[in-house]
């Protein structure tokens, strides 16, 4: 869901059939595209069959002059052509980001609208029910299979076996190292750094490495360096020697080679909806909208939070009662644990959780401080002796946080947001970290769906600040969906 560096692709000429010529490394990419075509074809064929059976049953509709035995294959073919026409198989959008899903939905909806208009004008009697069901099932099916294929690709990339772009990074040493770190932080994005080019003045007479990245040349021979190491992407980051003229010439030199040129500006942790590129005097100026901390969208978010929390509390009441009984039978002490946390604007409130520790847990903390397994301001320990037997199960499945639905209902928290910090943590915040307090804390967030306690303090703060700057209702729904997967896998829960 996050992208720390904006990569802006520059177009390169395409070969016959719309495929760009390129290195042998493109074989894995083409295999992935072929897989998507096969999956899309199967999904659309099934959707059209479902639409026909749901509308007419198993028999040909009586009295119909429309030969559906011809209409069905024709619709399948046109649908696939529509997906291709809207570049749903473009490698620049496959495997990462939301643009792939938007293009698939757009292709299907545009085709549905076009067929409806053409059918009305030509007065063709194709069943609207058949088309409506087919397009509804097909569009949903396309999104689901694309999601499944992407997750499979991400797992392969994490293992180092999936299709990834081989990237040659170009820029000053410091900026090259920063970009390499950013790309490696999210290997599932599919950018594998294989080499670097640095300014002539920084070259040494012996082979150099920036960390574990080999320096393969200078700015004078970037295309040759890309060819030598088999790179299919040149990523240009900041450098005083890479003027606009030299960058434009680099684009010309890469034409027809099958090597993409991408530009990574210094602007980081800003999501796409806040970024608008506008050409001014031949310059592609990037306009960045200010974060939104109030207004109509905030009111809608609050309404959605309270509505969902009320429904969830009502439906989960039997589960809450069972958990409460288990806690009472397991160890002495109250069922609920109320702890002071800091919310939006620095306002303190009491956060509710099911008790998962012994009653004197705070008194024992000083004895365990030396065994802290995380950096930063939090205390985390995998085998914390203060946790009860029932508490371990509750923490594993994050059930101890169910009472926080009441905090959401009271307006103190949101369903999605940064982790609610302790006052002692806030007292040590610097200016940047304090921006976490600009929004309501959440029951779940990017921190929880990205590894929870397995993340470093720095990465957790980075994800929280990214959410604060770029929150949206669509992102909230995505995080809520991913939360279920994180809970089932119990990743980072202890």
Tab-separated table of C-alpha atoms in Angstrom:
chain	number	residue	atom	x	y	z
A	1	UNK	CA	0.000	0.000	0.000
A	2	UNK	CA	3.054	2.457	0.637
A	3	UNK	CA	5.571	3.841	-1.820
A	4	UNK	CA	8.416	5.810	-0.342
A	5	UNK	CA	9.811	7.083	-3.617
A	6	UNK	CA	7.919	8.404	-6.595
A	7	UNK	CA	9.181	6.686	-9.735
A	8	UNK	CA	8.108	8.508	-12.866
A	9	UNK	CA	8.545	6.376	-15.995
A	10	UNK	CA	9.621	7.851	-19.303
A	11	UNK	CA	8.164	6.141	-22.365
A	12	UNK	CA	10.382	4.138	-24.659
A	13	UNK	CA	9.381	2.947	-28.126
A	14	UNK	CA	7.513	-0.325	-28.379
A	15	UNK	CA	8.128	-3.165	-30.751
A	16	UNK	CA	5.631	-5.176	-32.788
A	17	UNK	CA	2.471	-6.112	-30.943
A	18	UNK	CA	3.020	-3.433	-28.288
A	19	UNK	CA	5.871	-5.256	-26.518
A	20	UNK	CA	9.059	-3.322	-25.940
A	21	UNK	CA	12.267	-4.893	-27.088
A	22	UNK	CA	14.484	-5.654	-24.143
A	23	UNK	CA	17.031	-7.898	-22.436
A	24	UNK	CA	16.554	-11.586	-21.849
A	25	UNK	CA	15.390	-10.754	-18.314
A	26	UNK	CA	12.034	-9.742	-19.794
A	27	UNK	CA	11.184	-13.455	-20.219
A	28	UNK	CA	9.834	-13.676	-16.676
A	29	UNK	CA	7.784	-10.550	-17.255
A	30	UNK	CA	6.265	-11.940	-20.450
A	31	UNK	CA	5.482	-15.207	-18.654
A	32	UNK	CA	3.632	-13.251	-15.958
A	33	UNK	CA	1.680	-11.307	-18.573
A	34	UNK	CA	0.736	-14.568	-20.318
A	35	UNK	CA	-0.483	-15.924	-16.982
A	36	UNK	CA	-2.685	-12.845	-16.531
A	37	UNK	CA	-4.125	-13.251	-20.031
A	38	UNK	CA	-4.987	-16.900	-19.324
A	39	UNK	CA	-6.556	-16.017	-15.966
A	40	UNK	CA	-8.516	-13.111	-17.448
A	41	UNK	CA	-9.811	-15.301	-20.271
A	42	UNK	CA	-10.935	-17.996	-17.852
A	43	UNK	CA	-12.619	-15.482	-15.536
A	44	UNK	CA	-14.461	-13.721	-18.350
A	45	UNK	CA	-15.615	-16.999	-19.905
A	46	UNK	CA	-16.961	-18.111	-16.535
A	47	UNK	CA	-18.616	-14.716	-15.936
A	48	UNK	CA	-20.384	-14.818	-19.292
A	49	UNK	CA	-21.531	-18.386	-18.607
A	50	UNK	CA	-22.845	-17.347	-15.181
A	51	UNK	CA	-24.655	-14.403	-16.768
A	52	UNK	CA	-26.308	-16.665	-19.336
A	53	UNK	CA	-27.344	-19.373	-16.866
A	54	UNK	CA	-28.601	-16.843	-14.305
A	55	UNK	CA	-30.698	-15.075	-16.928
A	56	UNK	CA	-31.953	-17.911	-19.130
A	57	UNK	CA	-31.194	-21.174	-17.357
A	58	UNK	CA	-29.648	-24.019	-19.306
A	59	UNK	CA	-31.841	-23.662	-22.417
A	60	UNK	CA	-31.644	-21.229	-25.339
A	61	UNK	CA	-34.162	-18.407	-24.708
A	62	UNK	CA	-37.369	-19.087	-26.619
A	63	UNK	CA	-38.437	-16.517	-29.188
A	64	UNK	CA	-35.069	-14.761	-29.127
A	65	UNK	CA	-33.546	-13.734	-32.433
A	66	UNK	CA	-30.161	-13.162	-30.808
A	67	UNK	CA	-27.717	-16.045	-31.319
A	68	UNK	CA	-26.096	-16.125	-27.886
A	69	UNK	CA	-23.794	-18.890	-29.079
A	70	UNK	CA	-22.167	-16.124	-31.149
A	71	UNK	CA	-22.748	-13.248	-28.719
A	72	UNK	CA	-20.910	-14.946	-25.840
A	73	UNK	CA	-17.577	-15.569	-27.635
A	74	UNK	CA	-17.818	-12.141	-29.251
A	75	UNK	CA	-18.290	-10.474	-25.875
A	76	UNK	CA	-15.316	-12.408	-24.492
A	77	UNK	CA	-13.088	-11.317	-27.364
A	78	UNK	CA	-14.148	-7.656	-27.184
A	79	UNK	CA	-13.632	-7.637	-23.423
A	80	UNK	CA	-10.076	-8.935	-23.769
A	81	UNK	CA	-9.388	-6.364	-26.491
A	82	UNK	CA	-10.709	-3.644	-24.183
A	83	UNK	CA	-8.337	-4.764	-21.417
A	84	UNK	CA	-5.450	-4.649	-23.861
A	85	UNK	CA	-6.482	-1.273	-25.278
A	86	UNK	CA	-6.503	0.318	-21.820
A	87	UNK	CA	-3.024	-1.092	-21.171
A	88	UNK	CA	-4.065	-3.485	-18.401
A	89	UNK	CA	-1.031	-5.633	-19.284
A	90	UNK	CA	1.488	-2.772	-19.176
A	91	UNK	CA	4.444	-3.822	-17.018
A	92	UNK	CA	4.591	-0.319	-15.540
A	93	UNK	CA	1.393	-0.957	-13.553
A	94	UNK	CA	1.618	-4.709	-12.951
A	95	UNK	CA	2.482	-6.033	-9.530
A	96	UNK	CA	2.425	-2.817	-7.492
A	97	UNK	CA	0.102	0.095	-6.755
A	98	UNK	CA	-3.599	0.633	-7.365
A	99	UNK	CA	-3.365	1.709	-11.013
A	100	UNK	CA	-3.641	-1.894	-12.261
A	101	UNK	CA	-6.979	-2.366	-10.500
A	102	UNK	CA	-8.267	1.000	-11.708
A	103	UNK	CA	-7.437	0.181	-15.313
A	104	UNK	CA	-9.156	-3.213	-15.133
A	105	UNK	CA	-12.317	-1.674	-13.674
A	106	UNK	CA	-12.217	1.201	-16.153
A	107	UNK	CA	-11.860	-1.135	-19.143
A	108	UNK	CA	-14.836	-3.215	-18.014
A	109	UNK	CA	-17.074	-0.261	-17.172
A	110	UNK	CA	-16.260	1.578	-20.392
A	111	UNK	CA	-17.025	-1.517	-22.421
A	112	UNK	CA	-20.290	-2.023	-20.572
A	113	UNK	CA	-21.276	1.593	-21.222
A	114	UNK	CA	-20.274	1.368	-24.879
A	115	UNK	CA	-22.294	-1.801	-25.423
A	116	UNK	CA	-25.330	-0.279	-23.687
A	117	UNK	CA	-25.207	2.824	-25.887
A	118	UNK	CA	-24.581	0.842	-29.081
A	119	UNK	CA	-27.393	-1.577	-28.237
A	120	UNK	CA	-29.816	1.287	-27.648
A	121	UNK	CA	-28.893	3.068	-30.886
A	122	UNK	CA	-28.936	-0.080	-33.019
A	123	UNK	CA	-31.975	-1.466	-31.186
A	124	UNK	CA	-30.277	-4.830	-30.621
A	125	UNK	CA	-32.264	-7.071	-28.300
A	126	UNK	CA	-29.454	-8.524	-26.229
A	127	UNK	CA	-30.720	-9.186	-22.715
A	128	UNK	CA	-29.735	-6.405	-20.339
A	129	UNK	CA	-29.920	-8.843	-17.440
A	130	UNK	CA	-27.425	-11.127	-19.163
A	131	UNK	CA	-25.018	-8.233	-19.761
A	132	UNK	CA	-25.438	-6.784	-16.258
A	133	UNK	CA	-24.722	-10.081	-14.514
A	134	UNK	CA	-21.824	-10.906	-16.838
A	135	UNK	CA	-20.138	-7.542	-16.331
A	136	UNK	CA	-20.703	-7.529	-12.556
A	137	UNK	CA	-19.296	-11.031	-12.092
A	138	UNK	CA	-16.513	-10.490	-14.633
A	139	UNK	CA	-15.281	-7.193	-13.195
A	140	UNK	CA	-15.216	-8.574	-9.663
A	141	UNK	CA	-13.550	-11.772	-10.857
A	142	UNK	CA	-10.856	-9.853	-12.724
A	143	UNK	CA	-10.012	-7.837	-9.631
A	144	UNK	CA	-9.889	-10.929	-7.406
A	145	UNK	CA	-7.639	-12.923	-9.741
A	146	UNK	CA	-5.342	-9.931	-10.296
A	147	UNK	CA	-5.053	-9.614	-6.513
A	148	UNK	CA	-4.271	-13.335	-6.126
A	149	UNK	CA	-1.701	-13.240	-8.941
A	150	UNK	CA	-0.070	-10.167	-7.404
A	151	UNK	CA	0.205	-11.793	-3.972
A	152	UNK	CA	1.827	-14.837	-5.567
A	153	UNK	CA	4.271	-12.527	-7.361
A	154	UNK	CA	5.028	-10.632	-4.140
A	155	UNK	CA	5.863	-13.851	-2.298
A	156	UNK	CA	8.168	-14.877	-5.130
A	157	UNK	CA	9.856	-11.464	-5.088
A	158	UNK	CA	10.382	-11.683	-1.328
A	159	UNK	CA	12.183	-14.975	-1.955
A	160	UNK	CA	14.226	-13.360	-4.717
A	161	UNK	CA	12.731	-15.584	-7.433
A	162	UNK	CA	9.907	-13.474	-8.884
A	163	UNK	CA	9.977	-11.210	-11.904
A	164	UNK	CA	11.574	-7.902	-10.945
A	165	UNK	CA	13.050	-4.982	-12.818
A	166	UNK	CA	16.846	-4.909	-12.784
A	167	UNK	CA	17.726	-1.350	-11.875
A	168	UNK	CA	20.854	0.720	-12.542
A	169	UNK	CA	20.813	3.649	-10.079
A	170	UNK	CA	22.415	6.906	-11.231
A	171	UNK	CA	23.248	9.845	-8.971
A	172	UNK	CA	25.460	11.211	-6.199
A	173	UNK	CA	26.720	8.674	-3.673
A	174	UNK	CA	24.457	9.764	-0.810
A	175	UNK	CA	21.338	9.848	-2.985
A	176	UNK	CA	22.181	6.493	-4.583
A	177	UNK	CA	22.500	4.862	-1.168
A	178	UNK	CA	19.213	6.418	-0.026
A	179	UNK	CA	17.342	5.207	-3.107
A	180	UNK	CA	18.853	1.717	-2.817
A	181	UNK	CA	17.710	1.539	0.815
A	182	UNK	CA	14.221	2.699	-0.124
A	183	UNK	CA	13.803	0.176	-2.934
A	184	UNK	CA	15.114	-2.700	-0.826
A	185	UNK	CA	12.781	-1.816	2.015
A	186	UNK	CA	9.905	-3.087	-0.130
A	187	UNK	CA	11.279	-5.904	-2.316
A	188	UNK	CA	7.780	-6.907	-3.392
A	189	UNK	CA	7.595	-3.698	-5.427
A	190	UNK	CA	9.879	-5.379	-7.959
A	191	UNK	CA	12.909	-3.072	-8.239
A	192	UNK	CA	16.156	-5.057	-7.861
A	193	UNK	CA	19.249	-2.828	-7.809
A	194	UNK	CA	22.094	-4.422	-9.757
A	195	UNK	CA	24.548	-1.530	-10.129
A	196	UNK	CA	25.234	2.174	-9.798
A	197	UNK	CA	26.744	4.995	-11.826
A	198	UNK	CA	28.257	7.943	-9.960
A	199	UNK	CA	29.882	11.226	-11.078
A	200	UNK	CA	33.331	11.087	-12.697
A	201	UNK	CA	34.902	12.954	-9.789
A	202	UNK	CA	33.887	10.203	-7.349
A	203	UNK	CA	35.315	7.316	-9.363
A	204	UNK	CA	38.379	5.531	-8.000
A	205	UNK	CA	41.039	3.645	-10.010
A	206	UNK	CA	39.977	0.379	-8.325
A	207	UNK	CA	36.526	-1.289	-8.451
A	208	UNK	CA	34.149	0.375	-6.039
A	209	UNK	CA	31.021	-0.673	-4.180
A	210	UNK	CA	28.360	1.408	-2.469
A	211	UNK	CA	27.445	-0.962	0.308
A	212	UNK	CA	26.979	-4.173	-1.658
A	213	UNK	CA	26.045	-2.398	-4.908
A	214	UNK	CA	28.844	-2.428	-7.500
A	215	UNK	CA	29.771	0.856	-9.166
A	216	UNK	CA	29.740	0.003	-12.877
A	217	UNK	CA	30.508	3.361	-14.454
A	218	UNK	CA	30.125	7.105	-14.520
A	219	UNK	CA	27.620	9.468	-16.090
A	220	UNK	CA	29.530	9.319	-19.394
A	221	UNK	CA	28.567	5.703	-20.145
A	222	UNK	CA	25.173	5.043	-18.569
A	223	UNK	CA	23.602	3.176	-21.543
A	224	UNK	CA	26.702	1.010	-21.926
A	225	UNK	CA	26.713	0.238	-18.181
A	226	UNK	CA	23.040	-0.733	-18.284
A	227	UNK	CA	23.691	-3.112	-21.182
A	228	UNK	CA	26.764	-4.610	-19.498
A	229	UNK	CA	24.920	-5.598	-16.305
A	230	UNK	CA	21.625	-6.538	-18.005
A	231	UNK	CA	19.596	-3.708	-16.440
A	232	UNK	CA	16.163	-3.012	-17.903
A	233	UNK	CA	15.601	0.186	-15.884
A	234	UNK	CA	17.765	3.249	-15.234
A	235	UNK	CA	16.662	5.103	-12.091
A	236	UNK	CA	18.035	8.643	-11.900
A	237	UNK	CA	18.208	10.289	-8.489
A	238	UNK	CA	19.549	13.689	-7.451
A	239	UNK	CA	22.928	14.901	-8.667
A	240	UNK	CA	24.338	18.323	-9.390
A	241	UNK	CA	26.013	17.055	-12.566
A	242	UNK	CA	22.822	15.614	-14.084
A	243	UNK	CA	21.427	18.761	-15.633
A	244	UNK	CA	18.146	18.860	-17.533
A	245	UNK	CA	20.032	18.749	-20.826
A	246	UNK	CA	22.070	15.672	-19.853
A	247	UNK	CA	18.961	13.912	-18.560
A	248	UNK	CA	17.116	14.619	-21.811
A	249	UNK	CA	20.044	13.287	-23.824
A	250	UNK	CA	20.098	10.168	-21.657
A	251	UNK	CA	16.475	9.593	-22.608
A	252	UNK	CA	17.420	9.873	-26.284
A	253	UNK	CA	20.302	7.438	-25.831
A	254	UNK	CA	17.996	4.844	-24.255
A	255	UNK	CA	15.435	5.016	-27.065
A	256	UNK	CA	14.987	1.659	-28.754
A	257	UNK	CA	17.114	-0.210	-26.228
A	258	UNK	CA	14.212	-1.591	-24.204
A	259	UNK	CA	15.609	0.101	-21.088
A	260	UNK	CA	13.171	2.265	-19.123
A	261	UNK	CA	14.184	5.621	-17.713
A	262	UNK	CA	12.644	6.562	-14.366
A	263	UNK	CA	13.279	9.665	-12.264
A	264	UNK	CA	13.211	9.468	-8.466
A	265	UNK	CA	12.788	13.003	-7.058
A	266	UNK	CA	13.891	13.862	-3.548
A	267	UNK	CA	10.240	14.102	-2.502
A	268	UNK	CA	9.389	11.027	-0.416
A	269	UNK	CA	6.451	9.489	1.460
A	270	UNK	CA	3.830	11.396	-0.528
A	271	UNK	CA	1.028	9.338	-2.051
A	272	UNK	CA	-0.192	9.711	-5.630
A	273	UNK	CA	-3.510	11.541	-4.966
A	274	UNK	CA	-1.593	14.478	-3.483
A	275	UNK	CA	0.740	14.739	-6.466
A	276	UNK	CA	-0.124	16.502	-9.708
A	277	UNK	CA	2.319	16.944	-12.569
A	278	UNK	CA	1.818	20.058	-14.673
A	279	UNK	CA	4.042	21.090	-17.579
A	280	UNK	CA	5.206	24.689	-17.202
A	281	UNK	CA	7.658	26.183	-19.721
A	282	UNK	CA	8.687	22.679	-20.736
A	283	UNK	CA	9.296	21.596	-17.126
A	284	UNK	CA	7.206	18.786	-15.564
A	285	UNK	CA	6.573	20.562	-12.250
A	286	UNK	CA	5.313	18.349	-9.427
A	287	UNK	CA	2.620	20.081	-7.380
A	288	UNK	CA	2.071	18.618	-3.914
A	289	UNK	CA	-1.267	19.214	-2.204
A	290	UNK	CA	-1.252	19.876	1.545
A	291	UNK	CA	-2.427	17.043	3.837
A	292	UNK	CA	-6.103	17.194	4.776
A	293	UNK	CA	-6.808	17.131	8.518
A	294	UNK	CA	-10.378	18.493	8.507
A	295	UNK	CA	-13.344	18.960	6.220
A	296	UNK	CA	-16.094	16.804	4.742
A	297	UNK	CA	-13.923	13.715	4.293
A	298	UNK	CA	-13.044	13.803	7.986
A	299	UNK	CA	-16.724	13.963	8.893
A	300	UNK	CA	-17.435	10.980	6.654
A	301	UNK	CA	-14.531	9.071	8.218
A	302	UNK	CA	-15.893	9.745	11.708
A	303	UNK	CA	-19.393	8.625	10.703
A	304	UNK	CA	-18.044	5.413	9.143
A	305	UNK	CA	-15.880	4.718	12.209
A	306	UNK	CA	-18.759	5.037	14.675
A	307	UNK	CA	-21.228	3.133	12.502
A	308	UNK	CA	-18.892	0.164	12.001
A	309	UNK	CA	-17.834	0.103	15.662
A	310	UNK	CA	-21.482	0.069	16.826
A	311	UNK	CA	-22.381	-2.796	14.481
A	312	UNK	CA	-19.207	-4.711	15.399
A	313	UNK	CA	-19.812	-4.356	19.141
A	314	UNK	CA	-23.370	-5.623	18.704
A	315	UNK	CA	-22.371	-8.656	16.618
A	316	UNK	CA	-19.332	-9.529	18.745
A	317	UNK	CA	-21.089	-9.309	22.107
A	318	UNK	CA	-21.178	-13.149	22.581
A	319	UNK	CA	-17.439	-13.337	21.792
A	320	UNK	CA	-16.730	-10.534	24.272
A	321	UNK	CA	-18.647	-12.351	27.022
A	322	UNK	CA	-16.760	-15.617	26.391
A	323	UNK	CA	-13.393	-13.809	26.500
A	324	UNK	CA	-14.361	-12.006	29.702
A	325	UNK	CA	-15.265	-15.320	31.366
A	326	UNK	CA	-11.994	-16.940	30.240
A	327	UNK	CA	-9.937	-14.059	31.674
A	328	UNK	CA	-11.793	-14.224	34.989
A	329	UNK	CA	-11.244	-17.964	35.320
A	330	UNK	CA	-7.568	-17.801	34.282
A	331	UNK	CA	-6.157	-15.279	36.767
A	332	UNK	CA	-7.247	-12.883	39.465
A	333	UNK	CA	-7.878	-9.274	38.566
A	334	UNK	CA	-10.241	-7.199	36.437
A	335	UNK	CA	-11.366	-8.296	32.986
A	336	UNK	CA	-10.645	-4.949	31.345
A	337	UNK	CA	-7.428	-2.997	31.476
A	338	UNK	CA	-7.652	0.780	31.133
A	339	UNK	CA	-4.495	2.668	30.258
A	340	UNK	CA	-3.928	6.368	29.643
A	341	UNK	CA	-2.919	7.070	26.061
A	342	UNK	CA	-2.487	10.252	24.022
A	343	UNK	CA	-4.923	10.995	21.233
A	344	UNK	CA	-5.468	13.642	18.590
A	345	UNK	CA	-4.007	17.016	19.483
A	346	UNK	CA	-2.191	15.620	22.535
A	347	UNK	CA	-5.430	15.004	24.466
A	348	UNK	CA	-5.177	12.100	26.907
A	349	UNK	CA	-7.861	9.411	27.164
A	350	UNK	CA	-8.297	5.940	28.634
A	351	UNK	CA	-7.884	3.151	26.099
A	352	UNK	CA	-9.688	-0.121	26.863
A	353	UNK	CA	-8.179	-3.575	26.379
A	354	UNK	CA	-8.816	-7.030	27.713
A	355	UNK	CA	-6.324	-7.724	30.496
A	356	UNK	CA	-3.591	-10.031	29.199
A	357	UNK	CA	-1.044	-9.603	32.034
A	358	UNK	CA	-0.872	-10.206	35.738
A	359	UNK	CA	-2.240	-7.410	37.913
A	360	UNK	CA	1.202	-6.126	39.015
A	361	UNK	CA	2.634	-6.009	35.457
A	362	UNK	CA	3.699	-2.350	35.693
A	363	UNK	CA	5.667	-3.006	38.882
A	364	UNK	CA	7.573	-5.821	37.164
A	365	UNK	CA	8.475	-3.731	34.114
A	366	UNK	CA	11.608	-2.241	35.681
A	367	UNK	CA	13.016	-5.736	36.256
A	368	UNK	CA	12.518	-6.637	32.581
A	369	UNK	CA	13.726	-3.373	31.000
A	370	UNK	CA	17.118	-4.861	30.127
A	371	UNK	CA	15.403	-7.619	28.103
A	372	UNK	CA	13.600	-5.217	25.741
A	373	UNK	CA	13.654	-6.677	22.201
A	374	UNK	CA	12.775	-3.533	20.268
A	375	UNK	CA	14.470	-0.204	19.700
A	376	UNK	CA	12.968	3.224	20.199
A	377	UNK	CA	10.510	4.129	22.950
A	378	UNK	CA	8.382	0.955	23.156
A	379	UNK	CA	8.933	-2.124	25.315
A	380	UNK	CA	8.363	-5.455	23.526
A	381	UNK	CA	9.359	-8.952	24.572
A	382	UNK	CA	8.401	-12.198	22.829
A	383	UNK	CA	8.204	-14.353	25.968
A	384	UNK	CA	7.067	-11.768	28.486
A	385	UNK	CA	6.575	-13.582	31.831
A	386	UNK	CA	3.884	-11.101	32.823
A	387	UNK	CA	1.485	-12.360	30.125
A	388	UNK	CA	-1.148	-14.848	31.292
A	389	UNK	CA	-2.096	-18.084	29.504
A	390	UNK	CA	-5.316	-16.629	28.121
A	391	UNK	CA	-3.448	-13.401	27.430
A	392	UNK	CA	-1.081	-15.172	25.038
A	393	UNK	CA	-4.002	-16.422	22.954
A	394	UNK	CA	-5.706	-13.049	22.973
A	395	UNK	CA	-2.515	-11.300	21.843
A	396	UNK	CA	-1.828	-13.876	19.148
A	397	UNK	CA	-5.176	-13.157	17.501
A	398	UNK	CA	-5.349	-9.464	18.583
A	399	UNK	CA	-8.591	-10.178	20.466
A	400	UNK	CA	-7.353	-8.158	23.442
A	401	UNK	CA	-8.022	-4.995	21.443
A	402	UNK	CA	-11.737	-5.622	20.819
A	403	UNK	CA	-12.815	-3.286	23.678
A	404	UNK	CA	-11.207	-0.414	21.762
A	405	UNK	CA	-14.315	-0.480	19.581
A	406	UNK	CA	-15.870	1.417	22.497
A	407	UNK	CA	-13.132	4.070	22.202
A	408	UNK	CA	-13.989	4.386	18.522
A	409	UNK	CA	-17.689	4.702	19.340
A	410	UNK	CA	-16.900	7.467	21.865
A	411	UNK	CA	-14.906	9.346	19.202
A	412	UNK	CA	-11.557	8.990	20.988
A	413	UNK	CA	-10.056	6.668	18.372
A	414	UNK	CA	-10.529	5.706	14.738
A	415	UNK	CA	-10.677	2.264	13.188
A	416	UNK	CA	-7.524	3.116	11.214
A	417	UNK	CA	-4.722	5.402	12.337
A	418	UNK	CA	-1.349	5.538	14.111
A	419	UNK	CA	-0.789	3.443	17.236
A	420	UNK	CA	-2.006	5.340	20.368
A	421	UNK	CA	1.170	6.285	22.290
A	422	UNK	CA	1.790	6.458	26.026
A	423	UNK	CA	2.301	9.897	27.642
A	424	UNK	CA	5.882	8.866	28.501
A	425	UNK	CA	6.553	8.203	24.813
A	426	UNK	CA	5.012	11.519	23.713
A	427	UNK	CA	7.179	13.381	26.220
A	428	UNK	CA	10.246	12.229	24.244
A	429	UNK	CA	8.830	12.976	20.780
A	430	UNK	CA	10.768	15.308	18.509
A	431	UNK	CA	9.089	17.671	16.055
A	432	UNK	CA	8.646	15.109	13.273
A	433	UNK	CA	7.273	12.257	15.392
A	434	UNK	CA	4.776	14.613	17.050
A	435	UNK	CA	2.919	14.812	13.718
A	436	UNK	CA	1.412	11.434	14.626
A	437	UNK	CA	-0.900	13.383	16.946
A	438	UNK	CA	-2.509	15.344	14.097
A	439	UNK	CA	-5.040	12.532	13.544
A	440	UNK	CA	-6.926	10.175	15.839
A	441	UNK	CA	-5.050	7.019	16.836
A	442	UNK	CA	-6.396	3.809	15.344
A	443	UNK	CA	-7.178	0.236	16.318
A	444	UNK	CA	-5.229	-0.820	13.254
A	445	UNK	CA	-2.962	0.891	10.769
A	446	UNK	CA	-0.011	0.534	8.451
A	447	UNK	CA	2.155	-0.489	11.408
A	448	UNK	CA	-0.124	-3.421	12.238
A	449	UNK	CA	-0.492	-4.739	8.682
A	450	UNK	CA	3.226	-4.387	7.905
A	451	UNK	CA	4.694	-6.550	10.649
A	452	UNK	CA	3.686	-4.991	13.985
A	453	UNK	CA	6.292	-5.798	16.639
A	454	UNK	CA	8.667	-7.246	14.040
A	455	UNK	CA	9.222	-3.714	12.703
A	456	UNK	CA	11.857	-1.372	14.036
A	457	UNK	CA	10.814	1.794	15.854
A	458	UNK	CA	12.025	3.875	12.917
A	459	UNK	CA	9.968	1.906	10.377
A	460	UNK	CA	6.891	2.029	12.593
A	461	UNK	CA	7.142	5.824	12.881
A	462	UNK	CA	7.735	6.146	9.139
A	463	UNK	CA	4.560	4.193	8.386
A	464	UNK	CA	2.530	6.185	10.903
A	465	UNK	CA	3.704	9.491	9.438
A	466	UNK	CA	2.971	8.224	5.926
A	467	UNK	CA	-0.602	7.504	6.987
A	468	UNK	CA	-0.987	10.922	8.644
A	469	UNK	CA	0.147	12.661	5.464
A	470	UNK	CA	-1.769	10.545	2.954
A	471	UNK	CA	-4.852	9.078	4.636
A	472	UNK	CA	-7.970	8.426	2.571
A	473	UNK	CA	-11.164	6.429	2.934
A	474	UNK	CA	-10.006	4.029	0.212
A	475	UNK	CA	-6.700	3.494	2.040
A	476	UNK	CA	-8.615	2.862	5.284
A	477	UNK	CA	-10.687	0.138	3.632
A	478	UNK	CA	-7.530	-1.439	2.220
A	479	UNK	CA	-5.852	-1.436	5.643
A	480	UNK	CA	-8.957	-2.947	7.279
A	481	UNK	CA	-8.939	-5.698	4.659
A	482	UNK	CA	-5.238	-6.379	5.220
A	483	UNK	CA	-5.778	-6.432	8.974
A	484	UNK	CA	-7.702	-9.686	8.680
A	485	UNK	CA	-4.738	-11.301	6.928
A	486	UNK	CA	-2.293	-9.946	9.516
A	487	UNK	CA	-4.446	-11.284	12.365
A	488	UNK	CA	-4.837	-14.726	10.770
A	489	UNK	CA	-1.088	-15.002	10.166
A	490	UNK	CA	-0.308	-13.653	13.674
A	491	UNK	CA	2.712	-11.894	12.182
A	492	UNK	CA	4.543	-9.751	14.741
A	493	UNK	CA	1.936	-10.431	17.464
A	494	UNK	CA	3.406	-11.005	20.923
